[in-house]
Each structure stands twice: as C-alpha cells, then as structure tokens.
C-alpha cells in the first residue's frame, strides 16, 4: 500500500491522482490518505507501506526516518516522497523539480520569492541549481538569512519572475499590499502562485480533469492578470510532483511523459 501522510489531510488530491495512475497502468496497488497526529508514529505507519508522500507539517521531521536522502532533498532539507527498497527507506523531494517543470523552456533572468517557508526553500534551491539568481521578501525578514545564496529584496530592483510562496492566499489575502505588489510586478514578465484554486468539489478523475482545464484564478493570479502579466498557479506543480513520485513508486517503469499523458492528453 501507498499513501499520503500529513495533518490536515482530508482534502488531499494525491489519492485521486495516484489511484488513477495505478488503475491506468493496471498496477494492483492502492493509495490512501493518513492523518498523522504525532510524528513519533511515523515508524509504525511506515511499516505498513511501500511508499508514501509526506505533506505539511512533516516534510522536514520525516528525514530522520529515512535511511538515505536522495538528490536535491539533501540541499533543501525536506522530503515529500518516501520509497522502501531493499530494506531501506529513501527520501526524495519532487516538489522542487515539479515546480521547475512548470517553467518549461522559459528564459528567466532572475526571481523574487515572496515567503520564506518550506516551499520557498525548495523553490530557491532548484532555481539556483539552474543558475537563476534568487532574491527573497518575507513578512518575518529575519528568516531570509537562513537561505543559502539568496539576496534580500531591494526596492526598485527589477525582478523577472515573482513567486508567491506564502500561504496568504489561504487566508484570502495577497502576500503584500496591492500597491507594493503592483510596483514589483511593473518589471516582471511572469508570476507564479504556489497555491491552487479550491478543489473541494473534486471527487472523481473526470471532476479533476474538468478542474485542471477550467480552473478559476487564485487571488494572486487574478491580481497578476489585472497587471497584465502572465501567471501560473500551483496546480500543475501539484500534478508534476505527484507524477515524479509515481515514477519513483513504479521504479521508472513509466517515464514522466507517459505518466503526464494520463492527465494532460495531447488531444484534450
Ligand atoms: P510555510 O508555513 O512553511 O510558510 C508560509 C509562508 O507564508 C511564511 O513565509 C509566512 O511568513 C508567509 N505568510 C503566511 N501568511 C502570510 C500573510 N498573510 N501575508 C504574508 N505572508 C504570509 O508554508 P509552505 O512554504 O509549506 O507553503 C506555502 C504555500 O505553498 C502553501 O499555501 C501551500 O499550499 C503551497 N504549496 C503548494 C505546493 C504545490 O504543489 N502546488 C507544494 C507546497 C506548498 P512568516 O515567515 O512571516 O510567517
């Protein structure tokens, strides 16, 4: 069995994505959601699983239960995917690459990240890996100094890509005052909101596909559009991190492109 572990977990879309993929590829596996109230219960939960995704608030703490931390997850200091192989739990971070895949072939000169939480860390590491200079602005400014290679936001400097890695949207707020955001957007060519629109009505694969193709704008994306800037929300990132995790779960039997086809068919 596979599953996603977090608290809260009720509204996770991961079971729908992974069970649809298992079914599409005729793999006899099942994926569930697990509400974990205390991180100390990780070992007993993991003993029942072959692989898992990990979400808030456990992406960092779960590292201590891994026998090996693989690739970019080491630099980020957080994992979102666990896979058990040859008696060892391996931890991966697919959020970072999932985010980067959304930027496709775009040329990004530099990036400003709004926020300094866990997702900002994944985003800052992957951008720097691709030689994109990263600056950061956060409500609690002191947190920025814990990020390696990142420079603090400078008023008046031009930022090409502006990423909202705050959870302000979940409280119905923009990450900054609208006039300040507008000023930052004046030199931007692209914005990215890690949040995605509410998916509460999504119950089946068909609902999910409708949601994917006809979703509403998040507050940040809607504000970007008003400022006439192209924008991306976090739904494709959510899907891509899941596809990358699925690749790990099926030991690369299917490529990312084959997996992506299930949700993003070329003829849709
Ligand atoms: P964290 O809790 O680690 O960090 C939250 C950040 O948001 C902090 O920097 C915090 O600032 C800031 N913040 C919170 N409220 C406000 C506000 N009202 N105004 C300004 N700043 C605020 O969260 P994560 O980094 O894990 O996640 C951030 C968002 O990204 C979440 O909404 C999450 O849903 C989304 N996400 C999406 C993913 C996807 O696949 N699409 C993957 C991972 C995350 P301070 O330091 O001052 O508290």
PDB file of N, CA, C and O in Angstrom, residues 163-216:
ATOM      1  N   UNK A 163       7.446  34.932  -7.449  1.00  0.00           N
ATOM      2  CA  UNK A 163       6.790  33.706  -6.970  1.00  0.00           C
ATOM      3  C   UNK A 163       6.123  33.963  -5.627  1.00  0.00           C
ATOM      4  O   UNK A 163       6.782  34.449  -4.696  1.00  0.00           O
ATOM      5  N   UNK A 164       4.863  33.604  -5.532  1.00  0.00           N
ATOM      6  CA  UNK A 164       4.185  33.697  -4.242  1.00  0.00           C
ATOM      7  C   UNK A 164       4.292  32.354  -3.529  1.00  0.00           C
ATOM      8  O   UNK A 164       3.568  31.407  -3.847  1.00  0.00           O
ATOM      9  N   UNK A 165       5.228  32.273  -2.591  1.00  0.00           N
ATOM     10  CA  UNK A 165       5.405  31.035  -1.805  1.00  0.00           C
ATOM     11  C   UNK A 165       4.901  31.261  -0.388  1.00  0.00           C
ATOM     12  O   UNK A 165       5.360  30.600   0.547  1.00  0.00           O
ATOM     13  N   UNK A 166       3.971  32.189  -0.219  1.00  0.00           N
ATOM     14  CA  UNK A 166       3.352  32.382   1.103  1.00  0.00           C
ATOM     15  C   UNK A 166       2.026  31.619   1.133  1.00  0.00           C
ATOM     16  O   UNK A 166       1.507  31.228   0.084  1.00  0.00           O
ATOM     17  N   UNK A 167       1.481  31.483   2.332  1.00  0.00           N
ATOM     18  CA  UNK A 167       0.149  30.877   2.433  1.00  0.00           C
ATOM     19  C   UNK A 167      -0.915  31.959   2.605  1.00  0.00           C
ATOM     20  O   UNK A 167      -2.033  31.661   3.016  1.00  0.00           O
ATOM     21  N   UNK A 168      -0.560  33.225   2.275  1.00  0.00           N
ATOM     22  CA  UNK A 168      -1.506  34.341   2.446  1.00  0.00           C
ATOM     23  C   UNK A 168      -2.832  34.092   1.713  1.00  0.00           C
ATOM     24  O   UNK A 168      -3.905  34.416   2.227  1.00  0.00           O
ATOM     25  N   UNK A 169      -2.754  33.490   0.527  1.00  0.00           N
ATOM     26  CA  UNK A 169      -3.955  33.245  -0.282  1.00  0.00           C
ATOM     27  C   UNK A 169      -4.963  32.355   0.431  1.00  0.00           C
ATOM     28  O   UNK A 169      -6.172  32.471   0.216  1.00  0.00           O
ATOM     29  N   UNK A 170      -4.471  31.461   1.291  1.00  0.00           N
ATOM     30  CA  UNK A 170      -5.375  30.569   2.026  1.00  0.00           C
ATOM     31  C   UNK A 170      -6.212  31.360   3.031  1.00  0.00           C
ATOM     32  O   UNK A 170      -7.276  30.938   3.440  1.00  0.00           O
ATOM     33  N   UNK A 171      -5.700  32.554   3.393  1.00  0.00           N
ATOM     34  CA  UNK A 171      -6.464  33.433   4.301  1.00  0.00           C
ATOM     35  C   UNK A 171      -7.178  34.515   3.488  1.00  0.00           C
ATOM     36  O   UNK A 171      -7.621  35.527   4.038  1.00  0.00           O
ATOM     37  N   UNK A 172      -7.249  34.337   2.161  1.00  0.00           N
ATOM     38  CA  UNK A 172      -7.932  35.305   1.293  1.00  0.00           C
ATOM     39  C   UNK A 172      -7.182  36.622   1.161  1.00  0.00           C
ATOM     40  O   UNK A 172      -7.768  37.664   0.907  1.00  0.00           O
ATOM     41  N   UNK A 173      -5.837  36.545   1.333  1.00  0.00           N
ATOM     42  CA  UNK A 173      -5.047  37.782   1.282  1.00  0.00           C
ATOM     43  C   UNK A 173      -3.972  37.708   0.205  1.00  0.00           C
ATOM     44  O   UNK A 173      -3.493  36.627  -0.133  1.00  0.00           O
ATOM     45  N   UNK A 174      -3.565  38.903  -0.278  1.00  0.00           N
ATOM     46  CA  UNK A 174      -2.371  38.973  -1.121  1.00  0.00           C
ATOM     47  C   UNK A 174      -1.165  38.949  -0.178  1.00  0.00           C
ATOM     48  O   UNK A 174      -1.274  39.344   0.982  1.00  0.00           O
ATOM     49  N   UNK A 175       0.007  38.524  -0.672  1.00  0.00           N
ATOM     50  CA  UNK A 175       1.167  38.436   0.230  1.00  0.00           C
ATOM     51  C   UNK A 175       1.715  39.784   0.665  1.00  0.00           C
ATOM     52  O   UNK A 175       2.440  39.875   1.657  1.00  0.00           O
ATOM     53  N   UNK A 176       1.379  40.839  -0.094  1.00  0.00           N
ATOM     54  CA  UNK A 176       1.846  42.191   0.219  1.00  0.00           C
ATOM     55  C   UNK A 176       0.706  43.149  -0.064  1.00  0.00           C
ATOM     56  O   UNK A 176      -0.264  42.791  -0.740  1.00  0.00           O
ATOM     57  N   UNK A 177       0.877  44.382   0.344  1.00  0.00           N
ATOM     58  CA  UNK A 177      -0.124  45.397  -0.006  1.00  0.00           C
ATOM     59  C   UNK A 177      -0.197  45.512  -1.526  1.00  0.00           C
ATOM     60  O   UNK A 177       0.843  45.453  -2.200  1.00  0.00           O
ATOM     61  N   UNK A 178      -1.392  45.707  -2.068  1.00  0.00           N
ATOM     62  CA  UNK A 178      -1.540  45.659  -3.527  1.00  0.00           C
ATOM     63  C   UNK A 178      -0.671  46.701  -4.243  1.00  0.00           C
ATOM     64  O   UNK A 178      -0.115  46.427  -5.303  1.00  0.00           O
ATOM     65  N   UNK A 179      -0.485  47.883  -3.638  1.00  0.00           N
ATOM     66  CA  UNK A 179       0.322  48.909  -4.325  1.00  0.00           C
ATOM     67  C   UNK A 179       1.798  48.474  -4.401  1.00  0.00           C
ATOM     68  O   UNK A 179       2.461  48.692  -5.412  1.00  0.00           O
ATOM     69  N   UNK A 180       2.266  47.814  -3.357  1.00  0.00           N
ATOM     70  CA  UNK A 180       3.660  47.337  -3.350  1.00  0.00           C
ATOM     71  C   UNK A 180       3.835  46.211  -4.377  1.00  0.00           C
ATOM     72  O   UNK A 180       4.816  46.156  -5.119  1.00  0.00           O
ATOM     73  N   UNK A 181       2.832  45.334  -4.417  1.00  0.00           N
ATOM     74  CA  UNK A 181       2.881  44.215  -5.362  1.00  0.00           C
ATOM     75  C   UNK A 181       2.875  44.739  -6.807  1.00  0.00           C
ATOM     76  O   UNK A 181       3.636  44.278  -7.653  1.00  0.00           O
ATOM     77  N   UNK A 182       2.033  45.726  -7.035  1.00  0.00           N
ATOM     78  CA  UNK A 182       1.932  46.324  -8.377  1.00  0.00           C
ATOM     79  C   UNK A 182       3.287  46.922  -8.787  1.00  0.00           C
ATOM     80  O   UNK A 182       3.715  46.777  -9.929  1.00  0.00           O
ATOM     81  N   UNK A 183       3.931  47.553  -7.823  1.00  0.00           N
ATOM     82  CA  UNK A 183       5.256  48.156  -8.089  1.00  0.00           C
ATOM     83  C   UNK A 183       6.259  47.050  -8.471  1.00  0.00           C
ATOM     84  O   UNK A 183       7.005  47.188  -9.440  1.00  0.00           O
ATOM     85  N   UNK A 184       6.244  45.925  -7.733  1.00  0.00           N
ATOM     86  CA  UNK A 184       7.162  44.815  -8.029  1.00  0.00           C
ATOM     87  C   UNK A 184       6.832  44.202  -9.392  1.00  0.00           C
ATOM     88  O   UNK A 184       7.714  43.860 -10.174  1.00  0.00           O
ATOM     89  N   UNK A 185       5.539  44.112  -9.690  1.00  0.00           N
ATOM     90  CA  UNK A 185       5.106  43.486 -10.944  1.00  0.00           C
ATOM     91  C   UNK A 185       5.464  44.347 -12.164  1.00  0.00           C
ATOM     92  O   UNK A 185       5.451  43.855 -13.287  1.00  0.00           O
ATOM     93  N   UNK A 186       5.760  45.634 -11.955  1.00  0.00           N
ATOM     94  CA  UNK A 186       5.944  46.531 -13.115  1.00  0.00           C
ATOM     95  C   UNK A 186       7.113  46.077 -13.999  1.00  0.00           C
ATOM     96  O   UNK A 186       7.119  46.360 -15.186  1.00  0.00           O
ATOM     97  N   UNK A 187       8.079  45.331 -13.428  1.00  0.00           N
ATOM     98  CA  UNK A 187       9.199  44.880 -14.275  1.00  0.00           C
ATOM     99  C   UNK A 187       9.132  43.374 -14.542  1.00  0.00           C
ATOM    100  O   UNK A 187       9.997  42.816 -15.211  1.00  0.00           O
ATOM    101  N   UNK A 188       8.116  42.703 -14.001  1.00  0.00           N
ATOM    102  CA  UNK A 188       8.060  41.233 -14.117  1.00  0.00           C
ATOM    103  C   UNK A 188       7.483  40.791 -15.464  1.00  0.00           C
ATOM    104  O   UNK A 188       6.704  41.520 -16.081  1.00  0.00           O
ATOM    105  N   UNK A 189       7.903  39.587 -15.897  1.00  0.00           N
ATOM    106  CA  UNK A 189       7.308  39.027 -17.114  1.00  0.00           C
ATOM    107  C   UNK A 189       6.427  37.816 -16.787  1.00  0.00           C
ATOM    108  O   UNK A 189       5.648  37.366 -17.605  1.00  0.00           O
ATOM    109  N   UNK A 190       6.607  37.277 -15.567  1.00  0.00           N
ATOM    110  CA  UNK A 190       5.841  36.080 -15.194  1.00  0.00           C
ATOM    111  C   UNK A 190       5.672  36.041 -13.679  1.00  0.00           C
ATOM    112  O   UNK A 190       6.592  36.399 -12.942  1.00  0.00           O
ATOM    113  N   UNK A 191       4.490  35.603 -13.237  1.00  0.00           N
ATOM    114  CA  UNK A 191       4.312  35.371 -11.800  1.00  0.00           C
ATOM    115  C   UNK A 191       3.863  33.922 -11.598  1.00  0.00           C
ATOM    116  O   UNK A 191       3.316  33.296 -12.515  1.00  0.00           O
ATOM    117  N   UNK A 192       4.116  33.418 -10.393  1.00  0.00           N
ATOM    118  CA  UNK A 192       3.805  32.014 -10.090  1.00  0.00           C
ATOM    119  C   UNK A 192       3.226  31.986  -8.687  1.00  0.00           C
ATOM    120  O   UNK A 192       3.860  32.455  -7.739  1.00  0.00           O
ATOM    121  N   UNK A 193       2.024  31.445  -8.565  1.00  0.00           N
ATOM    122  CA  UNK A 193       1.419  31.279  -7.241  1.00  0.00           C
ATOM    123  C   UNK A 193       1.480  29.801  -6.888  1.00  0.00           C
ATOM    124  O   UNK A 193       0.926  28.971  -7.623  1.00  0.00           O
ATOM    125  N   UNK A 194       2.133  29.455  -5.803  1.00  0.00           N
ATOM    126  CA  UNK A 194       2.227  28.027  -5.442  1.00  0.00           C
ATOM    127  C   UNK A 194       0.873  27.458  -5.018  1.00  0.00           C
ATOM    128  O   UNK A 194       0.656  26.255  -5.061  1.00  0.00           O
ATOM    129  N   UNK A 195      -0.032  28.345  -4.632  1.00  0.00           N
ATOM    130  CA  UNK A 195      -1.366  27.883  -4.235  1.00  0.00           C
ATOM    131  C   UNK A 195      -2.181  27.576  -5.501  1.00  0.00           C
ATOM    132  O   UNK A 195      -1.933  28.146  -6.550  1.00  0.00           O
ATOM    133  N   UNK A 196      -3.135  26.672  -5.367  1.00  0.00           N
ATOM    134  CA  UNK A 196      -4.056  26.418  -6.481  1.00  0.00           C
ATOM    135  C   UNK A 196      -5.485  26.657  -6.002  1.00  0.00           C
ATOM    136  O   UNK A 196      -5.741  26.695  -4.786  1.00  0.00           O
ATOM    137  N   UNK A 197      -6.436  26.835  -6.939  1.00  0.00           N
ATOM    138  CA  UNK A 197      -7.811  27.138  -6.513  1.00  0.00           C
ATOM    139  C   UNK A 197      -8.432  26.006  -5.701  1.00  0.00           C
ATOM    140  O   UNK A 197      -7.954  24.866  -5.741  1.00  0.00           O
ATOM    141  N   UNK A 198      -9.492  26.317  -4.998  1.00  0.00           N
ATOM    142  CA  UNK A 198     -10.138  25.319  -4.148  1.00  0.00           C
ATOM    143  C   UNK A 198     -10.601  24.115  -4.970  1.00  0.00           C
ATOM    144  O   UNK A 198     -11.225  24.261  -6.021  1.00  0.00           O
ATOM    145  N   UNK A 199     -10.287  22.927  -4.453  1.00  0.00           N
ATOM    146  CA  UNK A 199     -10.619  21.702  -5.187  1.00  0.00           C
ATOM    147  C   UNK A 199     -11.645  20.878  -4.416  1.00  0.00           C
ATOM    148  O   UNK A 199     -11.746  19.677  -4.624  1.00  0.00           O
ATOM    149  N   UNK A 200     -12.405  21.537  -3.536  1.00  0.00           N
ATOM    150  CA  UNK A 200     -13.318  20.802  -2.649  1.00  0.00           C
ATOM    151  C   UNK A 200     -14.359  19.992  -3.416  1.00  0.00           C
ATOM    152  O   UNK A 200     -14.816  18.961  -2.933  1.00  0.00           O
ATOM    153  N   UNK A 201     -14.709  20.446  -4.630  1.00  0.00           N
ATOM    154  CA  UNK A 201     -15.755  19.730  -5.367  1.00  0.00           C
ATOM    155  C   UNK A 201     -15.196  18.555  -6.174  1.00  0.00           C
ATOM    156  O   UNK A 201     -15.943  17.809  -6.796  1.00  0.00           O
ATOM    157  N   UNK A 202     -13.866  18.380  -6.152  1.00  0.00           N
ATOM    158  CA  UNK A 202     -13.261  17.319  -6.973  1.00  0.00           C
ATOM    159  C   UNK A 202     -13.337  15.973  -6.257  1.00  0.00           C
ATOM    160  O   UNK A 202     -12.755  15.795  -5.186  1.00  0.00           O
ATOM    161  N   UNK A 203     -14.083  15.039  -6.856  1.00  0.00           N
ATOM    162  CA  UNK A 203     -14.238  13.718  -6.226  1.00  0.00           C
ATOM    163  C   UNK A 203     -13.765  12.593  -7.154  1.00  0.00           C
ATOM    164  O   UNK A 203     -13.344  11.550  -6.682  1.00  0.00           O
ATOM    165  N   UNK A 204     -13.895  12.806  -8.459  1.00  0.00           N
ATOM    166  CA  UNK A 204     -13.556  11.734  -9.395  1.00  0.00           C
ATOM    167  C   UNK A 204     -12.495  12.234 -10.379  1.00  0.00           C
ATOM    168  O   UNK A 204     -12.228  13.435 -10.449  1.00  0.00           O
ATOM    169  N   UNK A 205     -11.956  11.300 -11.165  1.00  0.00           N
ATOM    170  CA  UNK A 205     -10.948  11.684 -12.157  1.00  0.00           C
ATOM    171  C   UNK A 205     -11.544  12.685 -13.153  1.00  0.00           C
ATOM    172  O   UNK A 205     -10.896  13.650 -13.541  1.00  0.00           O
ATOM    173  N   UNK A 206     -12.805  12.439 -13.548  1.00  0.00           N
ATOM    174  CA  UNK A 206     -13.440  13.368 -14.507  1.00  0.00           C
ATOM    175  C   UNK A 206     -13.561  14.769 -13.889  1.00  0.00           C
ATOM    176  O   UNK A 206     -13.266  15.774 -14.547  1.00  0.00           O
ATOM    177  N   UNK A 207     -13.951  14.853 -12.597  1.00  0.00           N
ATOM    178  CA  UNK A 207     -14.002  16.159 -11.901  1.00  0.00           C
ATOM    179  C   UNK A 207     -12.617  16.808 -11.941  1.00  0.00           C
ATOM    180  O   UNK A 207     -12.480  18.006 -12.156  1.00  0.00           O
ATOM    181  N   UNK A 208     -11.604  15.969 -11.705  1.00  0.00           N
ATOM    182  CA  UNK A 208     -10.244  16.501 -11.624  1.00  0.00           C
ATOM    183  C   UNK A 208      -9.825  17.081 -12.977  1.00  0.00           C
ATOM    184  O   UNK A 208      -9.232  18.161 -13.053  1.00  0.00           O
ATOM    185  N   UNK A 209     -10.150  16.354 -14.044  1.00  0.00           N
ATOM    186  CA  UNK A 209      -9.765  16.836 -15.375  1.00  0.00           C
ATOM    187  C   UNK A 209     -10.484  18.144 -15.705  1.00  0.00           C
ATOM    188  O   UNK A 209      -9.904  19.060 -16.275  1.00  0.00           O
ATOM    189  N   UNK A 210     -11.752  18.219 -15.310  1.00  0.00           N
ATOM    190  CA  UNK A 210     -12.523  19.473 -15.529  1.00  0.00           C
ATOM    191  C   UNK A 210     -11.863  20.623 -14.775  1.00  0.00           C
ATOM    192  O   UNK A 210     -11.741  21.730 -15.280  1.00  0.00           O
ATOM    193  N   UNK A 211     -11.463  20.328 -13.537  1.00  0.00           N
ATOM    194  CA  UNK A 211     -10.829  21.315 -12.659  1.00  0.00           C
ATOM    195  C   UNK A 211      -9.495  21.783 -13.262  1.00  0.00           C
ATOM    196  O   UNK A 211      -9.187  22.973 -13.308  1.00  0.00           O
ATOM    197  N   UNK A 212      -8.751  20.804 -13.791  1.00  0.00           N
ATOM    198  CA  UNK A 212      -7.442  21.087 -14.376  1.00  0.00           C
ATOM    199  C   UNK A 212      -7.574  22.020 -15.582  1.00  0.00           C
ATOM    200  O   UNK A 212      -6.765  22.918 -15.777  1.00  0.00           O
ATOM    201  N   UNK A 213      -8.617  21.780 -16.368  1.00  0.00           N
ATOM    202  CA  UNK A 213      -8.737  22.525 -17.621  1.00  0.00           C
ATOM    203  C   UNK A 213      -9.603  23.766 -17.528  1.00  0.00           C
ATOM    204  O   UNK A 213      -9.575  24.608 -18.410  1.00  0.00           O
ATOM    205  N   UNK A 214     -10.414  23.881 -16.462  1.00  0.00           N
ATOM    206  CA  UNK A 214     -11.301  25.052 -16.357  1.00  0.00           C
ATOM    207  C   UNK A 214     -11.205  25.686 -14.988  1.00  0.00           C
ATOM    208  O   UNK A 214     -12.201  26.056 -14.397  1.00  0.00           O
ATOM    209  N   UNK A 215     -10.010  25.770 -14.437  1.00  0.00           N
ATOM    210  CA  UNK A 215      -9.940  26.265 -13.069  1.00  0.00           C
ATOM    211  C   UNK A 215     -10.033  27.791 -13.005  1.00  0.00           C
ATOM    212  O   UNK A 215      -9.690  28.480 -13.979  1.00  0.00           O
ATOM    213  N   UNK A 216     -10.464  28.239 -11.826  1.00  0.00           N
ATOM    214  CA  UNK A 216     -10.550  29.690 -11.616  1.00  0.00           C
ATOM    215  C   UNK A 216      -9.182  30.213 -11.186  1.00  0.00           C
ATOM    216  O   UNK A 216      -8.314  29.444 -10.803  1.00  0.00           O
TER     217      UNK A 216
END
